[in-house]
Amino acid sequence: MINRRSVMGLFAGAASLVAAPFASRAAQRATPRANEMFQTRDDLPPPPKNPENVPGTLAPRGRNGRMERLPEIDLESRMDFLRSVRTFANEVMSPAAGKRADDILASKGISPDTVMPMQDAIALLQDDPVVGARTRAWTSVQQLTWKNIKAECEDNADTYLSEMEAVDNRGPGTLELNPDLEMPDYTRHEIHIQPGGYVGNDFAGHMYDYGTNGFYTGRNDQDALHMTAAFGLPIPADGKVRRILDIGTGIGQLALALKERFPDAEVWGIDVGGPMVRYGHLRAVERGMDVNFAQRLAEDTRFPDNHFDLVTSYIMFHEVSPQGTKDIVNEAFRITRPGGIFYPIDFNLKNPFPRTAYGQYRRWWDHRWNNEVWTIKYRTNGLPDLVRAAGFDLNEEGPVALPRFGVMNATKPA
Amino acid sequence: MSEKVEKGRSKAAPFIPADSDAAVFLGNPHIDNLMSVVIALGAEIWADRQRLKVVERLLETEGKATTAMVEAYVPTAAEKEAWETERMAMVERVYSVLSRDTSNARPFGEERQF
């Protein structure tokens, strides 16, 4: 594993030690708020015991549960700071920008709850300094986060490559890389402006792990969202869960969480990004978890028909083109066994359009400048209809695998 | 592929670059650049402050603080909580002006007359 990892935190703290001058508003801010988007279970099992001295890995600075500390205190501190600025942008600057947007609309005699075309919302808000400052701050934090972790990996490329190379062929799980894989163009974008995207940088997995932890503002440094999802997913009516596939697995956070819930099942994680599954394999080896990773397309998994009891994905489909979405759903139907379940977790589609002008502006910014290339089309390309058309019986009412996210509980008819 | 990875060792593939460096949200790319600068500077200042806290802690408990000791120091849960609180307080002190109401802002010379 990466030799040294981050301790960003979910520790229960001693409030009495909070410095008195900051004890009021600042103390409230530092305590992770009940975030509207990211909600996790509080009954999750503790992290598995980590094996020590895995060959090929260097002595770590220490570990916070599932996550190793970053290699140097200065880098760790800068990343902590960027996470705090991101929290500030989310919790202070965003409401201020939203209020400013309402004021701008009011000054023009437009009701704040008017649903308007996206280009109209952009035209109204794009020149306002408060709105612009929030957008700029969030974007700068995103860019600086990637810049910091990318520099660490690339400046120590040999070290990090050697760590991965040392365990490429080591178990308990397997790793399959396919350098000649023909990738659809939609997979090659720098999603979230991550340098090189998921396919184009050898340290995509490292960057994704630490970069998205910043995005989650510390709420997922124990994979708590993935664990919540894994423990909330439904199982087939006959109770049999022998083989599980997580498509678009990235660095395998949901795949590993599923292995924790179903330790006797054969678990696979596939992703188009070779560096992503390579890092995922490294994480699994270091934890001694028997999960198999392969660089394959979700459209062409190369597994037999009717093979899996459970097929999952975690926030994958909003990064997929409309054609890719259709092809992946059909492939999922082919490999799910009769009575098996396909449950892709992604953003809730029940309200596909933002309810405010500022929401429209932000969606455009996220799409255009945070490089969420496919997310707007995801909202309107009819994923539930595609799931039904593939042959699944779709239940959109429950269970909720991950609070606030969409319900897509699809069963292949027996 | 990273330029710092030998081709024979790389598992990376060609990608389609984003163009987010071209984004201008504050009317002038130099002003946008300055936002990145002040956030990056904040991170550098916090890194120094963090290091100083560890040094102080080590001097209190160990009587000395070497570079290796500073790098290896694992904070207690209480310390982490206190540091996060202080970090957020610093962020608020430094950056809260960015969300102030600017609806009454006027260029010099166009201000309200008394």
Coordinates of C-alpha atoms in Angstrom, one line a residue:
Chain A
M1 CA 0.0 0.0 0.0
I2 CA 1.0 3.6 -0.2
N3 CA 3.7 3.8 2.4
R4 CA 2.2 6.5 4.4
R5 CA -1.3 7.6 4.7
S6 CA -3.6 10.3 6.0
V7 CA -5.2 10.7 9.4
M8 CA -8.2 12.9 8.5
G9 CA -10.7 12.6 10.9
L10 CA -13.7 11.1 12.4
F11 CA -12.3 10.7 15.9
A12 CA -14.6 11.4 18.8
G13 CA -13.0 14.4 20.3
A14 CA -12.8 16.0 23.7
A15 CA -14.7 19.2 23.3
S16 CA -13.3 20.4 26.5
L17 CA -9.9 20.8 24.9
V18 CA -11.2 23.1 22.2
A19 CA -9.5 26.4 22.5
A20 CA -11.8 28.8 24.3
P21 CA -11.6 31.7 21.7
F22 CA -13.0 29.3 19.0
A23 CA -15.5 27.6 21.2
S24 CA -18.7 29.0 19.7
R25 CA -19.3 29.4 16.0
A26 CA -16.0 27.8 15.0
A27 CA -16.5 24.8 17.2
Q28 CA -19.9 24.2 15.6
R29 CA -18.3 24.5 12.2
A30 CA -15.5 22.0 13.0
T31 CA -18.0 19.4 14.2
P32 CA -19.0 17.6 11.1
R33 CA -22.6 18.6 10.5
A34 CA -25.3 16.3 9.4
N35 CA -24.5 16.8 5.8
E36 CA -27.5 16.7 3.5
M37 CA -25.9 14.5 1.0
F38 CA -23.6 12.1 2.9
Q39 CA -25.3 10.1 5.5
T40 CA -23.9 6.9 6.9
R41 CA -25.0 4.1 9.2
D42 CA -23.8 4.2 12.8
D43 CA -23.8 0.4 13.3
L44 CA -21.0 -0.5 10.9
P45 CA -18.4 -3.0 11.9
P46 CA -14.9 -1.8 12.8
P47 CA -12.1 -1.9 10.2
P48 CA -10.5 -5.3 9.8
K49 CA -7.2 -5.9 11.4
N50 CA -4.5 -4.8 9.0
P51 CA -1.7 -7.2 8.3
E52 CA 1.7 -5.7 9.0
N53 CA 4.8 -5.7 6.8
V54 CA 3.2 -6.7 3.5
P55 CA 6.1 -7.4 1.2
G56 CA 6.8 -4.4 -1.1
T57 CA 5.3 -1.9 1.2
L58 CA 7.3 0.6 3.2
A59 CA 7.0 1.4 6.9
P60 CA 3.9 3.5 7.3
R61 CA 3.6 6.7 9.3
G62 CA 0.6 5.1 10.8
R63 CA -3.0 4.4 9.9
N64 CA -6.4 5.7 10.8
G65 CA -8.5 2.6 10.4
R66 CA -8.8 1.9 6.7
M67 CA -6.6 4.8 5.6
E68 CA -2.9 5.2 5.9
R69 CA -1.4 8.6 6.7
L70 CA 0.1 10.7 3.9
P71 CA 3.8 10.5 3.8
E72 CA 4.8 13.8 5.2
I73 CA 3.3 16.1 7.8
D74 CA 3.5 19.1 5.5
L75 CA 1.5 17.4 2.8
E76 CA -1.0 16.0 5.3
S77 CA -1.4 19.5 6.8
R78 CA -2.0 21.1 3.4
M79 CA -4.6 18.5 2.5
D80 CA -6.3 19.0 5.8
F81 CA -6.4 22.8 5.2
L82 CA -7.8 22.4 1.7
R83 CA -10.5 20.1 3.2
S84 CA -11.4 22.8 5.7
V85 CA -11.6 25.5 2.9
R86 CA -13.9 23.1 1.0
T87 CA -16.1 22.7 4.0
F88 CA -16.2 26.5 4.3
A89 CA -17.1 26.9 0.7
N90 CA -19.9 24.3 1.1
E91 CA -21.3 25.5 4.4
V92 CA -20.7 29.3 4.4
M93 CA -20.0 30.5 0.8
S94 CA -22.6 28.4 -0.9
P95 CA -25.5 29.7 1.3
A96 CA -24.2 33.2 0.8
A97 CA -24.1 32.7 -2.9
G98 CA -27.6 31.2 -2.9
K99 CA -28.9 34.2 -0.9
R100 CA -27.2 36.5 -3.3
A101 CA -28.8 34.7 -6.2
D102 CA -32.2 35.1 -4.7
D103 CA -31.6 38.8 -4.2
I104 CA -30.5 39.2 -7.8
L105 CA -33.7 37.5 -9.0
A106 CA -35.8 39.6 -6.6
S107 CA -34.2 42.8 -8.0
K108 CA -35.5 41.8 -11.4
G109 CA -38.9 40.9 -10.1
I110 CA -38.4 37.1 -10.5
S111 CA -39.6 34.7 -7.8
P112 CA -36.8 32.7 -6.2
D113 CA -38.6 29.4 -6.9
T114 CA -38.8 30.1 -10.6
V115 CA -37.5 27.2 -12.6
M116 CA -35.7 28.7 -15.6
P117 CA -33.6 27.4 -18.4
M118 CA -30.0 26.8 -17.4
Q119 CA -28.6 29.4 -19.8
D120 CA -30.9 32.1 -18.2
A121 CA -29.7 31.2 -14.8
I122 CA -26.1 31.4 -15.9
A123 CA -26.6 34.8 -17.6
L124 CA -28.2 36.2 -14.4
L125 CA -25.6 35.0 -12.0
Q126 CA -22.3 34.6 -13.7
D127 CA -21.0 38.1 -13.1
D128 CA -21.9 38.4 -9.4
P129 CA -18.8 38.5 -7.1
V130 CA -20.3 36.5 -4.3
V131 CA -21.5 33.7 -6.6
G132 CA -18.2 33.9 -8.5
A133 CA -16.1 33.8 -5.3
R134 CA -17.8 30.6 -4.1
T135 CA -17.3 29.0 -7.5
R136 CA -13.7 30.1 -7.7
A137 CA -12.9 29.0 -4.2
W138 CA -14.3 25.5 -4.7
T139 CA -12.6 25.1 -8.0
S140 CA -9.3 26.3 -6.7
V141 CA -9.5 23.8 -3.8
Q142 CA -10.3 21.1 -6.2
Q143 CA -7.3 22.0 -8.4
L144 CA -4.9 22.4 -5.4
T145 CA -6.0 19.1 -4.0
W146 CA -5.1 17.3 -7.2
K147 CA -1.9 19.3 -7.5
N148 CA -0.7 18.3 -4.1
I149 CA -1.4 14.6 -4.3
K150 CA -0.2 14.4 -7.9
A151 CA 3.1 16.0 -7.1
E152 CA 3.6 13.6 -4.1
C153 CA 3.0 10.6 -6.3
E154 CA 5.0 11.7 -9.3
D155 CA 7.9 13.0 -7.4
N156 CA 8.2 9.6 -5.7
A157 CA 7.0 7.6 -8.8
D158 CA 9.5 4.8 -8.4
T159 CA 8.5 4.2 -4.8
Y160 CA 4.8 4.1 -5.5
L161 CA 5.2 2.0 -8.6
S162 CA 7.4 -0.4 -6.8
E163 CA 4.8 -0.8 -4.1
M164 CA 2.2 -1.8 -6.7
E165 CA 4.5 -4.0 -8.7
A166 CA 5.5 -5.9 -5.6
V167 CA 1.9 -7.1 -5.0
D168 CA 0.5 -7.2 -8.6
N169 CA 0.8 -11.0 -8.5
R170 CA 0.2 -11.5 -4.8
G171 CA -3.0 -12.7 -3.2
P172 CA -5.3 -13.5 -1.6
G173 CA -7.2 -11.9 -4.5
T174 CA -6.2 -11.6 -8.1
L175 CA -5.3 -8.6 -10.3
E176 CA -5.9 -8.7 -14.1
L177 CA -4.6 -5.7 -16.1
N178 CA -5.3 -5.3 -19.8
P179 CA -3.1 -2.7 -21.4
D180 CA -4.6 -3.3 -24.8
L181 CA -8.2 -2.8 -23.7
E182 CA -10.1 -0.7 -26.2
M183 CA -11.8 2.0 -24.2
P184 CA -14.8 4.0 -25.3
D185 CA -13.9 7.7 -25.5
Y186 CA -16.4 8.6 -22.8
T187 CA -14.2 6.8 -20.2
R188 CA -11.1 8.9 -21.1
H189 CA -12.2 12.2 -19.7
E190 CA -10.6 13.9 -16.7
I191 CA -13.7 13.5 -14.5
H192 CA -13.7 15.9 -11.6
I193 CA -10.6 17.4 -13.3
Q194 CA -8.6 14.6 -11.7
P195 CA -5.3 14.7 -13.6
G196 CA -5.4 12.0 -16.3
G197 CA -8.8 10.9 -15.2
Y198 CA -9.3 7.2 -14.2
V199 CA -7.3 5.8 -17.1
G200 CA -4.5 8.3 -17.9
N201 CA -2.2 8.4 -14.9
D202 CA -0.4 5.6 -13.1
F203 CA -1.4 7.0 -9.8
A204 CA -5.1 7.5 -10.6
G205 CA -6.0 5.3 -7.7
H206 CA -3.8 7.1 -5.2
M207 CA -5.1 10.4 -6.3
Y208 CA -8.7 9.3 -6.3
D209 CA -8.4 7.8 -2.8
Y210 CA -7.1 11.0 -1.2
G211 CA -8.7 13.5 -3.5
T212 CA -12.3 12.1 -3.0
N213 CA -11.7 12.0 0.7
G214 CA -11.2 15.7 0.5
F215 CA -14.4 16.0 -1.5
Y216 CA -16.3 14.0 1.2
T217 CA -14.7 16.5 3.7
G218 CA -13.5 13.6 5.8
R219 CA -16.8 11.7 6.0
N220 CA -15.5 8.8 4.0
D221 CA -12.0 8.2 5.2
Q222 CA -13.2 5.0 6.7
D223 CA -15.2 4.1 3.5
A224 CA -18.3 4.8 5.6
L225 CA -20.4 5.6 2.6
H226 CA -19.4 2.4 0.9
M227 CA -19.8 0.4 4.0
T228 CA -23.3 1.9 4.5
A229 CA -24.2 1.0 1.0
A230 CA -22.8 -2.5 1.2
F231 CA -24.7 -3.3 4.4
G232 CA -27.9 -1.6 3.0
L233 CA -28.1 -3.5 -0.2
P234 CA -30.9 -6.0 -0.7
I235 CA -30.1 -9.7 -1.3
P236 CA -31.9 -12.2 -3.5
A237 CA -35.2 -13.6 -2.2
D238 CA -33.6 -17.1 -1.8
G239 CA -30.9 -15.6 0.4
K240 CA -28.0 -17.0 -1.8
V241 CA -25.1 -14.6 -2.3
R242 CA -22.2 -16.6 -3.6
R243 CA -20.8 -14.4 -6.3
I244 CA -20.8 -10.6 -6.4
L245 CA -19.6 -8.1 -9.1
D246 CA -19.1 -4.4 -8.6
I247 CA -18.8 -2.7 -11.9
G248 CA -17.0 0.6 -12.3
T249 CA -15.4 -0.3 -9.0
G250 CA -12.7 2.3 -9.1
I251 CA -10.4 1.6 -6.2
G252 CA -12.7 -1.1 -5.0
Q253 CA -14.2 0.6 -2.0
L254 CA -17.6 -0.9 -2.4
A255 CA -16.2 -4.3 -3.5
L256 CA -14.2 -4.5 -0.2
A257 CA -17.1 -3.4 1.8
L258 CA -19.2 -6.1 0.2
K259 CA -16.5 -8.6 1.1
E260 CA -16.8 -7.4 4.7
R261 CA -20.5 -8.1 4.6
F262 CA -20.3 -11.3 2.6
P263 CA -17.0 -12.9 3.6
D264 CA -17.8 -16.2 2.1
A265 CA -18.8 -14.8 -1.3
E266 CA -16.5 -14.6 -4.4
V267 CA -16.2 -10.8 -4.9
W268 CA -15.0 -9.1 -8.1
G269 CA -14.4 -5.5 -8.9
I270 CA -13.9 -4.4 -12.5
D271 CA -13.1 -1.0 -13.9
V272 CA -11.9 0.5 -17.2
G273 CA -9.0 2.2 -15.4
G274 CA -6.0 0.0 -15.0
P275 CA -4.3 2.2 -12.4
M276 CA -7.5 2.3 -10.4
V277 CA -7.9 -1.5 -10.1
R278 CA -4.2 -1.9 -9.6
Y279 CA -4.4 0.4 -6.5
G280 CA -7.6 -1.3 -5.5
H281 CA -5.8 -4.6 -5.5
L282 CA -3.0 -3.1 -3.5
R283 CA -5.5 -2.0 -0.8
A284 CA -7.1 -5.4 -0.7
V285 CA -3.7 -7.2 -0.4
E286 CA -2.7 -5.0 2.4
R287 CA -5.9 -5.7 4.2
G288 CA -5.6 -9.4 3.5
M289 CA -9.0 -9.4 1.7
D290 CA -9.8 -11.9 -1.0
V291 CA -11.3 -9.7 -3.6
N292 CA -10.5 -10.0 -7.3
F293 CA -9.8 -7.0 -9.5
A294 CA -9.8 -6.8 -13.3
Q295 CA -9.4 -4.1 -15.9
R296 CA -12.5 -4.7 -18.0
L297 CA -15.4 -2.8 -19.5
A298 CA -18.7 -2.7 -17.7
E299 CA -20.2 -3.1 -21.2
D300 CA -18.2 -6.3 -21.8
T301 CA -17.5 -8.0 -18.5
R302 CA -16.5 -11.3 -20.0
F303 CA -18.3 -13.2 -17.3
P304 CA -20.6 -16.1 -18.1
D305 CA -24.4 -15.7 -18.5
N306 CA -26.4 -15.8 -15.2
H307 CA -23.2 -15.8 -13.2
F308 CA -23.7 -13.3 -10.3
D309 CA -26.1 -13.2 -7.4
L310 CA -25.5 -9.5 -6.9
V311 CA -24.3 -6.9 -9.4
T312 CA -23.6 -3.4 -8.0
S313 CA -22.1 0.0 -8.9
Y314 CA -21.4 3.1 -6.8
I315 CA -21.9 6.5 -8.4
M316 CA -20.7 5.1 -11.8
F317 CA -23.7 5.8 -14.1
H318 CA -23.5 9.6 -13.9
E319 CA -20.0 9.3 -15.4
V320 CA -21.3 7.2 -18.4
S321 CA -22.5 8.3 -21.8
P322 CA -26.1 7.5 -22.8
Q323 CA -25.0 4.7 -25.2
G324 CA -22.6 3.3 -22.6
T325 CA -25.4 3.3 -20.0
K326 CA -27.7 1.3 -22.3
D327 CA -25.0 -1.2 -23.1
I328 CA -24.0 -1.6 -19.4
V329 CA -27.5 -2.2 -18.3
N330 CA -28.0 -4.9 -20.9
E331 CA -24.7 -6.5 -19.9
A332 CA -25.7 -6.4 -16.2
F333 CA -28.9 -8.3 -17.2
R334 CA -26.9 -11.0 -19.0
I335 CA -24.6 -11.8 -16.1
T336 CA -27.1 -11.5 -13.3
R337 CA -28.6 -14.9 -12.5
P338 CA -32.4 -15.4 -12.4
G339 CA -33.5 -14.2 -9.0
G340 CA -30.3 -12.1 -8.7
I341 CA -30.2 -8.4 -8.0
F342 CA -28.7 -5.5 -9.9
Y343 CA -28.5 -2.4 -7.7
P344 CA -26.6 0.6 -9.2
I345 CA -26.2 3.3 -6.6
D346 CA -26.2 6.8 -7.9
F347 CA -27.7 10.2 -7.6
N348 CA -31.4 10.3 -7.0
L349 CA -33.3 10.8 -10.3
K350 CA -36.6 11.6 -8.7
N351 CA -35.9 15.4 -9.0
P352 CA -33.7 15.7 -12.1
F353 CA -33.9 19.5 -12.4
P354 CA -32.5 22.0 -9.8
R355 CA -35.2 24.0 -8.1
T356 CA -33.4 27.3 -8.1
A357 CA -31.5 29.5 -10.5
Y358 CA -28.4 29.0 -8.3
G359 CA -28.9 25.3 -8.5
Q360 CA -29.0 25.5 -12.3
Y361 CA -25.9 27.6 -12.3
R362 CA -24.0 25.2 -10.1
R363 CA -25.1 22.2 -12.2
W364 CA -23.7 23.9 -15.3
W365 CA -20.4 24.7 -13.5
D366 CA -20.1 21.2 -12.2
H367 CA -20.7 19.9 -15.7
R368 CA -18.5 22.3 -17.6
W369 CA -15.7 23.3 -15.2
N370 CA -15.6 20.4 -12.7
N371 CA -15.7 18.2 -15.9
E372 CA -18.7 16.2 -14.9
V373 CA -19.0 15.4 -18.6
W374 CA -22.0 13.1 -18.5
T375 CA -23.9 14.0 -15.3
I376 CA -26.5 16.2 -17.0
K377 CA -27.4 13.6 -19.5
Y378 CA -27.5 11.0 -16.7
R379 CA -30.3 13.0 -15.2
T380 CA -32.4 12.7 -18.3
N381 CA -31.4 9.6 -20.2
G382 CA -34.1 7.4 -18.6
L383 CA -32.0 4.9 -16.6
P384 CA -35.0 3.3 -14.9
D385 CA -36.7 2.7 -18.3
L386 CA -33.4 1.2 -19.6
V387 CA -33.3 -1.1 -16.6
R388 CA -36.9 -2.3 -17.2
A389 CA -36.3 -2.6 -21.0
A390 CA -33.3 -4.9 -20.3
G391 CA -35.7 -7.3 -18.6
F392 CA -35.3 -6.5 -14.9
D393 CA -38.2 -6.1 -12.5
L394 CA -37.4 -2.7 -11.0
N395 CA -38.4 -1.5 -7.6
E396 CA -37.7 2.2 -7.1
E397 CA -39.2 2.4 -3.7
G398 CA -36.7 0.4 -1.6
P399 CA -34.7 -0.6 0.2
V400 CA -32.6 2.5 0.4
A401 CA -29.0 1.2 0.2
L402 CA -27.5 4.7 0.7
P403 CA -29.6 7.5 2.2
R404 CA -30.3 10.4 -0.1
F405 CA -29.2 8.4 -3.2
G406 CA -31.5 6.8 -5.7
V407 CA -33.2 3.5 -5.3
M408 CA -32.6 1.1 -8.2
N409 CA -33.5 -2.3 -6.9
A410 CA -33.7 -4.5 -10.0
T411 CA -34.3 -8.2 -9.9
K412 CA -33.8 -10.5 -12.8
P413 CA -37.0 -12.6 -13.1
A414 CA -36.6 -16.2 -12.1
Chain B
M1 CA 0.7 8.7 -18.5
S2 CA 2.9 10.6 -16.1
E3 CA 6.1 11.9 -17.6
K4 CA 7.9 10.6 -14.5
V5 CA 6.9 6.9 -15.2
E6 CA 9.0 4.8 -17.6
K7 CA 6.8 3.6 -20.5
G8 CA 7.6 0.0 -19.8
R9 CA 6.2 0.3 -16.2
S10 CA 3.2 2.3 -17.0
K11 CA -0.4 1.0 -17.0
A12 CA -1.9 4.3 -18.0
A13 CA -3.8 5.0 -21.3
P14 CA -4.4 8.2 -23.4
F15 CA -6.9 10.5 -21.9
I16 CA -9.0 13.5 -22.9
P17 CA -7.8 16.6 -21.0
A18 CA -10.1 19.0 -19.2
D19 CA -9.7 22.7 -19.8
S20 CA -10.6 24.0 -16.4
D21 CA -7.5 26.1 -16.2
A22 CA -9.3 28.4 -18.7
A23 CA -12.2 29.1 -16.4
V24 CA -12.7 32.7 -15.3
F25 CA -15.3 33.2 -12.6
L26 CA -14.2 36.6 -11.2
G27 CA -14.0 38.7 -14.4
N28 CA -10.2 38.5 -14.9
P29 CA -8.0 35.4 -15.0
H30 CA -5.4 37.1 -12.8
I31 CA -8.0 37.6 -10.0
D32 CA -9.0 34.0 -10.4
N33 CA -5.3 33.1 -10.1
L34 CA -5.0 35.2 -6.9
M35 CA -7.8 33.2 -5.3
S36 CA -5.8 30.1 -5.9
V37 CA -2.7 31.8 -4.5
V38 CA -4.4 32.9 -1.3
I39 CA -5.8 29.4 -0.6
A40 CA -2.5 27.8 -1.4
L41 CA -0.7 30.3 0.9
G42 CA -3.2 29.5 3.6
A43 CA -2.3 25.8 3.3
E44 CA 1.4 26.6 3.6
I45 CA 0.8 28.7 6.7
W46 CA -1.3 26.0 8.3
A47 CA 1.4 23.4 7.5
D48 CA 3.9 25.6 9.4
R49 CA 1.5 26.1 12.3
Q50 CA 0.8 22.3 12.4
R51 CA 4.5 21.5 12.5
L52 CA 5.0 24.1 15.3
K53 CA 2.2 22.5 17.3
V54 CA 3.9 19.1 17.0
V55 CA 7.2 20.6 18.0
E56 CA 5.7 22.2 21.0
R57 CA 4.0 19.0 22.0
L58 CA 7.2 17.0 21.7
L59 CA 9.2 19.5 23.6
E60 CA 6.7 19.3 26.4
T61 CA 6.6 15.6 26.5
E62 CA 10.0 14.4 25.3
G63 CA 12.2 17.4 25.9
K64 CA 13.4 17.4 22.3
A65 CA 12.0 17.4 18.8
T66 CA 13.9 16.0 15.8
T67 CA 12.6 16.1 12.2
A68 CA 12.0 12.3 12.4
M69 CA 10.1 12.7 15.6
V70 CA 7.9 15.4 14.1
E71 CA 7.1 13.3 11.0
A72 CA 6.3 10.2 13.1
Y73 CA 4.1 12.0 15.6
V74 CA 0.6 10.5 15.9
P75 CA -1.8 13.0 17.4
T76 CA -4.3 12.0 20.0
A77 CA -8.0 12.1 19.1
A78 CA -8.4 15.2 21.3
E79 CA -5.5 16.9 19.5
K80 CA -7.0 16.1 16.1
E81 CA -10.3 17.5 17.2
A82 CA -8.7 20.7 18.6
W83 CA -6.6 21.2 15.5
E84 CA -9.6 20.8 13.2
T85 CA -11.4 23.4 15.3
E86 CA -8.5 25.8 15.1
R87 CA -8.1 25.2 11.4
M88 CA -11.7 26.0 10.7
A89 CA -11.5 29.1 12.8
M90 CA -8.5 30.2 10.8
V91 CA -10.3 29.6 7.6
E92 CA -13.3 31.6 8.8
R93 CA -11.1 34.5 10.0
V94 CA -9.2 34.7 6.7
Y95 CA -11.8 33.9 4.1
S96 CA -15.2 35.0 5.4
V97 CA -14.8 38.3 3.6
L98 CA -15.3 36.4 0.4
S99 CA -18.9 35.8 1.2
R100 CA -19.8 39.3 2.3
D101 CA -22.7 41.1 0.8
T102 CA -21.2 43.2 -2.1
S103 CA -24.5 44.5 -3.4
N104 CA -23.7 48.0 -2.2
A105 CA -20.1 48.0 -3.5
R106 CA -19.3 51.0 -5.6
P107 CA -16.2 52.0 -7.6
F108 CA -14.1 54.8 -6.1
G109 CA -15.6 58.1 -7.1
E110 CA -19.2 56.8 -7.3
E111 CA -19.7 56.4 -3.6
R112 CA -22.6 57.8 -1.7
Q113 CA -22.3 61.6 -1.0
F114 CA -22.7 62.8 2.6

